[in-house]
Amino acid sequence: MKEKTKTASARKDLKGLAIALGIGIVLFAIALPSLVQAAPKSIRRGDRGETVRVIQQKLKRWGYLNGAVDGIFGSDTENAVKYFQRKNGLQVDGIVGTKTAAYIGIQLPNSTSSNSSSSSGSVSNADLNLLARIVYGEARGEPYTGQVAVAAVVLNRVRSSQFPNSISGVAYQPGAFSIVADGQINLTPNSTAIRAARDALNGWDPTGGAIYYYNPAKTTNKWIYSRPVITRIGNHVFAR
């Protein structure tokens, strides 16, 4: 009689274990899509879609892409990505992974991080970092207000119809910033540059709407002197 009781109890335990395992499998299956979705997807040759089109538009605008903006990641786009990576000190593989995407200023599909527009008062971490790198490359050593002013000029350009409509577009517009050509844009910004970028993003514009700035002691561009001057902060003159 005791043997029968033990057998029945064992069967009951096995049945409970099977039910628990079944529930666990179901819950994992439900959670799996969200786990997969959380991982950023790299963009590479053979991909198609709106993200590819955005990449092409940016590379075309900055002079890296000679081919069509058609949403198809072909050899022309791959070569343009390699050109961009080579110029910006990135791994040259022709694939838009997380780091290359951050430099281009886009959010990869399936990423869970924020990608708000700069005009809404908040931006992605990639845009904040890029703006801070511009500040650090262009204005480290300047007074803090002057560093905020440089960031403000970038944001004023984003808002202006005369310039690209994104921080990355303004940063990598051909000939816009010497720090892109000499590689200083790839330097790691310090905490002051990051804070200055944040202050500008939060609405502080010490320049009063400037879209140009220059150092009179260094510039060789005679045209810049024709721009109406708004103010001077540190070594930089700010103009519209």
PDB file of N, CA and C in Angstrom, residues 48-83:
ATOM      1  N   ARG A  48      17.380  46.929 -47.436  1.00  0.00           N
ATOM      2  CA  ARG A  48      16.540  47.938 -48.085  1.00  0.00           C
ATOM      3  C   ARG A  48      15.650  48.598 -47.048  1.00  0.00           C
ATOM      4  N   GLY A  49      15.148  49.775 -47.367  1.00  0.00           N
ATOM      5  CA  GLY A  49      14.178  50.392 -46.486  1.00  0.00           C
ATOM      6  C   GLY A  49      14.481  51.843 -46.167  1.00  0.00           C
ATOM      7  N   GLU A  50      13.669  52.397 -45.250  1.00  0.00           N
ATOM      8  CA  GLU A  50      13.743  53.812 -44.933  1.00  0.00           C
ATOM      9  C   GLU A  50      15.052  54.170 -44.219  1.00  0.00           C
ATOM     10  N   THR A  51      15.537  53.270 -43.354  1.00  0.00           N
ATOM     11  CA  THR A  51      16.790  53.559 -42.660  1.00  0.00           C
ATOM     12  C   THR A  51      17.940  53.670 -43.654  1.00  0.00           C
ATOM     13  N   VAL A  52      17.951  52.800 -44.646  1.00  0.00           N
ATOM     14  CA  VAL A  52      18.973  52.874 -45.697  1.00  0.00           C
ATOM     15  C   VAL A  52      18.859  54.199 -46.441  1.00  0.00           C
ATOM     16  N   ARG A  53      17.632  54.605 -46.720  1.00  0.00           N
ATOM     17  CA  ARG A  53      17.414  55.870 -47.438  1.00  0.00           C
ATOM     18  C   ARG A  53      17.945  57.065 -46.632  1.00  0.00           C
ATOM     19  N   VAL A  54      17.702  57.054 -45.318  1.00  0.00           N
ATOM     20  CA  VAL A  54      18.188  58.141 -44.469  1.00  0.00           C
ATOM     21  C   VAL A  54      19.709  58.180 -44.468  1.00  0.00           C
ATOM     22  N   ILE A  55      20.338  57.008 -44.362  1.00  0.00           N
ATOM     23  CA  ILE A  55      21.798  56.926 -44.422  1.00  0.00           C
ATOM     24  C   ILE A  55      22.310  57.501 -45.742  1.00  0.00           C
ATOM     25  N   GLN A  56      21.670  57.105 -46.831  1.00  0.00           N
ATOM     26  CA  GLN A  56      22.082  57.596 -48.147  1.00  0.00           C
ATOM     27  C   GLN A  56      21.919  59.107 -48.263  1.00  0.00           C
ATOM     28  N   GLN A  57      20.804  59.632 -47.746  1.00  0.00           N
ATOM     29  CA  GLN A  57      20.562  61.071 -47.821  1.00  0.00           C
ATOM     30  C   GLN A  57      21.658  61.848 -47.102  1.00  0.00           C
ATOM     31  N   LYS A  58      22.026  61.368 -45.909  1.00  0.00           N
ATOM     32  CA  LYS A  58      23.059  62.054 -45.141  1.00  0.00           C
ATOM     33  C   LYS A  58      24.418  61.979 -45.849  1.00  0.00           C
ATOM     34  N   LEU A  59      24.780  60.790 -46.304  1.00  0.00           N
ATOM     35  CA  LEU A  59      26.069  60.629 -46.974  1.00  0.00           C
ATOM     36  C   LEU A  59      26.120  61.413 -48.286  1.00  0.00           C
ATOM     37  N   LYS A  60      25.002  61.488 -48.965  1.00  0.00           N
ATOM     38  CA  LYS A  60      24.915  62.265 -50.210  1.00  0.00           C
ATOM     39  C   LYS A  60      25.097  63.755 -49.916  1.00  0.00           C
ATOM     40  N   ARG A  61      24.429  64.220 -48.887  1.00  0.00           N
ATOM     41  CA  ARG A  61      24.484  65.636 -48.520  1.00  0.00           C
ATOM     42  C   ARG A  61      25.889  66.050 -48.121  1.00  0.00           C
ATOM     43  N   TRP A  62      26.620  65.125 -47.469  1.00  0.00           N
ATOM     44  CA  TRP A  62      27.971  65.449 -47.009  1.00  0.00           C
ATOM     45  C   TRP A  62      29.037  65.184 -48.056  1.00  0.00           C
ATOM     46  N   GLY A  63      28.642  64.683 -49.213  1.00  0.00           N
ATOM     47  CA  GLY A  63      29.598  64.474 -50.290  1.00  0.00           C
ATOM     48  C   GLY A  63      30.292  63.127 -50.301  1.00  0.00           C
ATOM     49  N   TYR A  64      29.788  62.173 -49.544  1.00  0.00           N
ATOM     50  CA  TYR A  64      30.405  60.847 -49.513  1.00  0.00           C
ATOM     51  C   TYR A  64      29.801  59.894 -50.544  1.00  0.00           C
ATOM     52  N   LEU A  65      28.555  60.101 -50.898  1.00  0.00           N
ATOM     53  CA  LEU A  65      27.845  59.190 -51.797  1.00  0.00           C
ATOM     54  C   LEU A  65      27.654  59.821 -53.165  1.00  0.00           C
ATOM     55  N   ASN A  66      28.061  59.103 -54.205  1.00  0.00           N
ATOM     56  CA  ASN A  66      27.854  59.559 -55.576  1.00  0.00           C
ATOM     57  C   ASN A  66      26.639  58.898 -56.224  1.00  0.00           C
ATOM     58  N   GLY A  67      26.197  57.781 -55.656  1.00  0.00           N
ATOM     59  CA  GLY A  67      25.087  57.030 -56.240  1.00  0.00           C
ATOM     60  C   GLY A  67      23.723  57.588 -55.874  1.00  0.00           C
ATOM     61  N   ALA A  68      22.689  56.800 -56.184  1.00  0.00           N
ATOM     62  CA  ALA A  68      21.309  57.234 -55.983  1.00  0.00           C
ATOM     63  C   ALA A  68      20.861  57.049 -54.541  1.00  0.00           C
ATOM     64  N   VAL A  69      19.910  57.886 -54.134  1.00  0.00           N
ATOM     65  CA  VAL A  69      19.232  57.729 -52.845  1.00  0.00           C
ATOM     66  C   VAL A  69      17.950  56.960 -53.126  1.00  0.00           C
ATOM     67  N   ASP A  70      18.028  55.631 -53.014  1.00  0.00           N
ATOM     68  CA  ASP A  70      16.907  54.787 -53.424  1.00  0.00           C
ATOM     69  C   ASP A  70      16.469  53.778 -52.364  1.00  0.00           C
ATOM     70  N   GLY A  71      17.093  53.850 -51.178  1.00  0.00           N
ATOM     71  CA  GLY A  71      16.720  52.924 -50.123  1.00  0.00           C
ATOM     72  C   GLY A  71      17.262  51.520 -50.297  1.00  0.00           C
ATOM     73  N   ILE A  72      18.195  51.341 -51.245  1.00  0.00           N
ATOM     74  CA  ILE A  72      18.796  50.031 -51.500  1.00  0.00           C
ATOM     75  C   ILE A  72      20.296  50.107 -51.185  1.00  0.00           C
ATOM     76  N   PHE A  73      20.743  49.283 -50.258  1.00  0.00           N
ATOM     77  CA  PHE A  73      22.140  49.303 -49.824  1.00  0.00           C
ATOM     78  C   PHE A  73      22.973  48.451 -50.789  1.00  0.00           C
ATOM     79  N   GLY A  74      23.460  49.106 -51.843  1.00  0.00           N
ATOM     80  CA  GLY A  74      24.274  48.428 -52.833  1.00  0.00           C
ATOM     81  C   GLY A  74      25.736  48.786 -52.698  1.00  0.00           C
ATOM     82  N   SER A  75      26.498  48.547 -53.758  1.00  0.00           N
ATOM     83  CA  SER A  75      27.943  48.776 -53.712  1.00  0.00           C
ATOM     84  C   SER A  75      28.287  50.260 -53.547  1.00  0.00           C
ATOM     85  N   ASP A  76      27.499  51.152 -54.177  1.00  0.00           N
ATOM     86  CA  ASP A  76      27.765  52.588 -54.046  1.00  0.00           C
ATOM     87  C   ASP A  76      27.622  53.037 -52.595  1.00  0.00           C
ATOM     88  N   THR A  77      26.565  52.568 -51.945  1.00  0.00           N
ATOM     89  CA  THR A  77      26.334  52.936 -50.544  1.00  0.00           C
ATOM     90  C   THR A  77      27.406  52.333 -49.647  1.00  0.00           C
ATOM     91  N   GLU A  78      27.779  51.095 -49.913  1.00  0.00           N
ATOM     92  CA  GLU A  78      28.823  50.443 -49.115  1.00  0.00           C
ATOM     93  C   GLU A  78      30.138  51.217 -49.225  1.00  0.00           C
ATOM     94  N   ASN A  79      30.489  51.634 -50.446  1.00  0.00           N
ATOM     95  CA  ASN A  79      31.724  52.396 -50.639  1.00  0.00           C
ATOM     96  C   ASN A  79      31.651  53.754 -49.948  1.00  0.00           C
ATOM     97  N   ALA A  80      30.443  54.369 -49.965  1.00  0.00           N
ATOM     98  CA  ALA A  80      30.264  55.660 -49.292  1.00  0.00           C
ATOM     99  C   ALA A  80      30.425  55.505 -47.779  1.00  0.00           C
ATOM    100  N   VAL A  81      29.879  54.427 -47.230  1.00  0.00           N
ATOM    101  CA  VAL A  81      30.022  54.161 -45.793  1.00  0.00           C
ATOM    102  C   VAL A  81      31.497  53.949 -45.445  1.00  0.00           C
ATOM    103  N   LYS A  82      32.212  53.216 -46.269  1.00  0.00           N
ATOM    104  CA  LYS A  82      33.645  52.984 -46.031  1.00  0.00           C
ATOM    105  C   LYS A  82      34.424  54.311 -46.073  1.00  0.00           C
ATOM    106  N   TYR A  83      34.067  55.154 -47.031  1.00  0.00           N
ATOM    107  CA  TYR A  83      34.707  56.463 -47.159  1.00  0.00           C
ATOM    108  C   TYR A  83      34.467  57.286 -45.893  1.00  0.00           C
TER     109      TYR A  83
END
